Amino acid sequence: MKSEKMRYIDVGPFYYDIKRHVSALEKVLGALPDKGYLTTLKEYGVHDYRLLYKMAARFLPLSYDEGLSLVAGFIAAEKDSEDIITEYGEIEVEKLTDVLMQRAGSLREVDEFIAAAELALAVIMAVEPEVPHVYDEGITYQTILDDAFEFMKELVAEIDEAEVLEKLHEMTVGHFENRDPGDCYYESQFEELLGVMKNRLM
């Protein structure tokens, strides 16, 4: 079985067509009472790829695969065919992942635990392989990952249904075991998270 990263590479990680989301965004934003978001999209979003990514992350329904592709595509755009991302690029990545984690938090508040976990895990799986591809010590990426893992642990603590915990554990194990060996920089954090899950399942 291919890792999530390899499955993503097969469909082209170095070019993510963010503009394909414009029509879906127009539909979603057009249905909102506040038309300011739609105006922002039409006047600025179509010309500003960073804004377009953030709007997609905030307003469009995203599965794990879609969230992963969105973050990985944004990172690739910020790297601009280079192996290393700039410090400014790292900050922009954090802004995008912050939007996704806010979405995850909103889902958690209404007990949509699996959907919330999918977004948090998408952030982890997209950013972890990029840890060495930075100019500095990667503090920004470390913060993104630490926050996402902490979110997952807090999420697990809130779940009372064994069936949901089991599904979440199975999903997390799958991502943990499916990573490429050369991209495993947060092994201990994954193991700690899985340990928390196992304790809840006992």
CSV table of N, CA and C in Angstrom, one decimal, residues 115-183:
chain,number,residue,atom,x,y,z
A,115,ALA,N,-14.6,14.2,11.9
A,115,ALA,CA,-14.3,15.2,10.9
A,115,ALA,C,-13.2,16.2,11.4
A,116,ALA,N,-13.3,16.5,12.7
A,116,ALA,CA,-12.3,17.4,13.3
A,116,ALA,C,-10.9,16.8,13.3
A,117,ALA,N,-10.9,15.5,13.6
A,117,ALA,CA,-9.6,14.8,13.6
A,117,ALA,C,-9.0,14.7,12.2
A,118,GLU,N,-9.9,14.5,11.2
A,118,GLU,CA,-9.4,14.4,9.8
A,118,GLU,C,-8.6,15.7,9.4
A,119,LEU,N,-9.1,16.8,9.8
A,119,LEU,CA,-8.5,18.1,9.5
A,119,LEU,C,-7.1,18.2,10.2
A,120,ALA,N,-7.2,17.9,11.5
A,120,ALA,CA,-5.9,18.0,12.3
A,120,ALA,C,-4.9,17.0,11.8
A,121,LEU,N,-5.3,15.8,11.4
A,121,LEU,CA,-4.3,14.8,10.9
A,121,LEU,C,-3.8,15.2,9.5
A,122,ALA,N,-4.7,15.9,8.7
A,122,ALA,CA,-4.3,16.4,7.4
A,122,ALA,C,-3.1,17.4,7.6
A,123,VAL,N,-3.3,18.2,8.6
A,123,VAL,CA,-2.2,19.2,8.9
A,123,VAL,C,-0.9,18.5,9.3
A,124,ILE,N,-1.0,17.6,10.1
A,124,ILE,CA,0.1,16.8,10.6
A,124,ILE,C,0.8,16.1,9.5
A,125,MET,N,0.1,15.4,8.7
A,125,MET,CA,0.6,14.6,7.6
A,125,MET,C,1.2,15.4,6.5
A,126,ALA,N,0.7,16.6,6.3
A,126,ALA,CA,1.2,17.5,5.2
A,126,ALA,C,2.5,18.2,5.7
A,127,VAL,N,2.5,18.6,7.0
A,127,VAL,CA,3.7,19.4,7.5
A,127,VAL,C,4.8,18.6,7.9
A,128,GLU,N,4.6,17.4,8.5
A,128,GLU,CA,5.7,16.6,9.0
A,128,GLU,C,6.8,16.3,8.0
A,129,PRO,N,6.5,15.9,6.8
A,129,PRO,CA,7.6,15.7,5.8
A,129,PRO,C,8.4,16.9,5.4
A,130,GLU,N,7.8,18.1,5.8
A,130,GLU,CA,8.5,19.4,5.4
A,130,GLU,C,9.4,19.9,6.5
A,131,VAL,N,9.5,19.2,7.6
A,131,VAL,CA,10.3,19.7,8.7
A,131,VAL,C,11.7,20.1,8.4
A,132,PRO,N,12.4,19.3,7.6
A,132,PRO,CA,13.8,19.6,7.2
A,132,PRO,C,14.0,20.6,6.1
A,133,HIS,N,12.9,21.0,5.5
A,133,HIS,CA,13.0,21.8,4.3
A,133,HIS,C,12.8,23.3,4.7
A,134,VAL,N,13.6,23.8,5.6
A,134,VAL,CA,13.4,25.2,6.1
A,134,VAL,C,14.8,25.8,6.2
A,135,TYR,N,14.9,27.1,6.2
A,135,TYR,CA,16.1,27.8,6.4
A,135,TYR,C,16.5,27.9,7.8
A,136,ASP,N,15.6,28.1,8.7
A,136,ASP,CA,15.9,28.3,10.1
A,136,ASP,C,15.7,26.9,10.8
A,137,GLU,N,15.5,26.9,12.1
A,137,GLU,CA,15.3,25.7,12.8
A,137,GLU,C,13.9,25.1,12.7
A,138,GLY,N,13.1,25.8,11.9
A,138,GLY,CA,11.7,25.2,11.7
A,138,GLY,C,10.8,25.4,12.9
A,139,ILE,N,11.0,26.5,13.6
A,139,ILE,CA,10.2,26.7,14.8
A,139,ILE,C,8.7,26.8,14.4
A,140,THR,N,8.4,27.5,13.3
A,140,THR,CA,7.0,27.6,12.9
A,140,THR,C,6.4,26.3,12.6
A,141,TYR,N,7.1,25.4,11.9
A,141,TYR,CA,6.5,24.1,11.6
A,141,TYR,C,6.4,23.3,12.9
A,142,GLN,N,7.3,23.4,13.8
A,142,GLN,CA,7.2,22.7,15.1
A,142,GLN,C,6.0,23.2,15.8
A,143,THR,N,5.7,24.5,15.8
A,143,THR,CA,4.6,25.0,16.5
A,143,THR,C,3.3,24.5,15.9
A,144,ILE,N,3.2,24.4,14.6
A,144,ILE,CA,2.1,23.9,13.9
A,144,ILE,C,1.8,22.4,14.3
A,145,LEU,N,2.9,21.6,14.3
A,145,LEU,CA,2.7,20.2,14.6
A,145,LEU,C,2.4,20.0,16.1
A,146,ASP,N,3.1,20.7,16.9
A,146,ASP,CA,2.8,20.6,18.4
A,146,ASP,C,1.4,20.9,18.7
A,147,ASP,N,0.9,22.0,18.1
A,147,ASP,CA,-0.5,22.4,18.3
A,147,ASP,C,-1.5,21.4,17.8
A,148,ALA,N,-1.2,20.8,16.6
A,148,ALA,CA,-2.1,19.8,16.1
A,148,ALA,C,-2.1,18.5,16.9
A,149,PHE,N,-1.0,18.1,17.4
A,149,PHE,CA,-1.0,16.9,18.3
A,149,PHE,C,-1.7,17.2,19.6
A,150,GLU,N,-1.5,18.4,20.1
A,150,GLU,CA,-2.2,18.7,21.4
A,150,GLU,C,-3.7,18.8,21.2
A,151,PHE,N,-4.1,19.3,20.0
A,151,PHE,CA,-5.5,19.3,19.7
A,151,PHE,C,-6.1,17.9,19.7
A,152,MET,N,-5.3,17.0,19.1
A,152,MET,CA,-5.8,15.6,19.0
A,152,MET,C,-5.9,15.0,20.3
A,153,LYS,N,-5.0,15.2,21.2
A,153,LYS,CA,-5.0,14.6,22.6
A,153,LYS,C,-6.2,15.2,23.3
A,154,GLU,N,-6.5,16.5,23.2
A,154,GLU,CA,-7.6,17.1,23.9
A,154,GLU,C,-8.9,16.5,23.3
A,155,LEU,N,-8.9,16.3,22.0
A,155,LEU,CA,-10.1,15.7,21.3
A,155,LEU,C,-10.4,14.3,21.9
A,156,VAL,N,-9.4,13.5,22.0
A,156,VAL,CA,-9.6,12.2,22.5
A,156,VAL,C,-10.2,12.2,23.9
A,157,ALA,N,-9.7,13.1,24.7
A,157,ALA,CA,-10.2,13.2,26.1
A,157,ALA,C,-11.7,13.5,26.2
A,158,GLU,N,-12.2,14.1,25.1
A,158,GLU,CA,-13.6,14.6,25.1
A,158,GLU,C,-14.6,13.5,24.6
A,159,ILE,N,-14.1,12.5,24.0
A,159,ILE,CA,-14.9,11.4,23.3
A,159,ILE,C,-15.3,10.4,24.3
A,160,ASP,N,-16.6,10.1,24.4
A,160,ASP,CA,-17.1,9.1,25.4
A,160,ASP,C,-17.5,7.8,24.7
A,161,GLU,N,-17.8,7.9,23.4
A,161,GLU,CA,-18.3,6.7,22.7
A,161,GLU,C,-17.2,5.9,22.3
A,162,ALA,N,-17.2,4.6,22.7
A,162,ALA,CA,-16.1,3.7,22.4
A,162,ALA,C,-16.0,3.5,20.9
A,163,GLU,N,-17.1,3.4,20.2
A,163,GLU,CA,-17.1,3.2,18.7
A,163,GLU,C,-16.3,4.4,18.0
A,164,VAL,N,-16.5,5.6,18.5
A,164,VAL,CA,-15.9,6.7,17.9
A,164,VAL,C,-14.4,6.7,18.2
A,165,LEU,N,-14.0,6.3,19.4
A,165,LEU,CA,-12.6,6.2,19.8
A,165,LEU,C,-11.9,5.2,19.0
A,166,GLU,N,-12.6,4.0,18.8
A,166,GLU,CA,-12.0,2.9,18.0
A,166,GLU,C,-11.7,3.4,16.6
A,167,LYS,N,-12.7,4.1,16.0
A,167,LYS,CA,-12.5,4.5,14.6
A,167,LYS,C,-11.4,5.5,14.6
A,168,LEU,N,-11.3,6.4,15.5
A,168,LEU,CA,-10.2,7.4,15.5
A,168,LEU,C,-8.9,6.8,15.7
A,169,HIS,N,-8.8,5.8,16.6
A,169,HIS,CA,-7.6,5.1,16.8
A,169,HIS,C,-7.1,4.3,15.6
A,170,GLU,N,-8.1,3.7,14.9
A,170,GLU,CA,-7.7,3.0,13.7
A,170,GLU,C,-7.3,3.9,12.6
A,171,MET,N,-7.9,5.0,12.5
A,171,MET,CA,-7.5,6.1,11.5
A,171,MET,C,-6.1,6.6,11.8
A,172,THR,N,-5.8,6.9,13.0
A,172,THR,CA,-4.5,7.4,13.4
A,172,THR,C,-3.4,6.4,13.2
A,173,VAL,N,-3.7,5.2,13.6
A,173,VAL,CA,-2.7,4.1,13.3
A,173,VAL,C,-2.4,4.0,11.9
A,174,GLY,N,-3.4,4.1,11.0
A,174,GLY,CA,-3.2,3.9,9.6
A,174,GLY,C,-2.3,5.0,9.1
A,175,HIS,N,-2.5,6.3,9.5
A,175,HIS,CA,-1.6,7.3,9.1
A,175,HIS,C,-0.2,7.2,9.6
A,176,PHE,N,-0.1,6.8,10.9
A,176,PHE,CA,1.2,6.6,11.5
A,176,PHE,C,2.0,5.6,10.8
A,177,GLU,N,1.4,4.5,10.5
A,177,GLU,CA,2.1,3.4,9.8
A,177,GLU,C,2.4,3.6,8.3
A,178,ASN,N,1.6,4.5,7.7
A,178,ASN,CA,1.7,4.7,6.3
A,178,ASN,C,2.6,5.8,5.9
A,179,ARG,N,3.3,6.4,6.8
A,179,ARG,CA,4.3,7.5,6.5
A,179,ARG,C,5.5,6.9,5.8
A,180,ASP,N,6.1,7.7,5.0
A,180,ASP,CA,7.4,7.2,4.4
A,180,ASP,C,8.5,7.3,5.5
A,181,PRO,N,9.3,6.2,5.6
A,181,PRO,CA,10.3,6.2,6.6
A,181,PRO,C,11.2,7.4,6.7
A,182,GLY,N,11.5,8.0,5.6
A,182,GLY,CA,12.4,9.2,5.6
A,182,GLY,C,11.7,10.5,6.0
A,183,ASP,N,10.4,10.4,6.3
A,183,ASP,CA,9.7,11.6,6.6
A,183,ASP,C,9.1,11.5,8.1
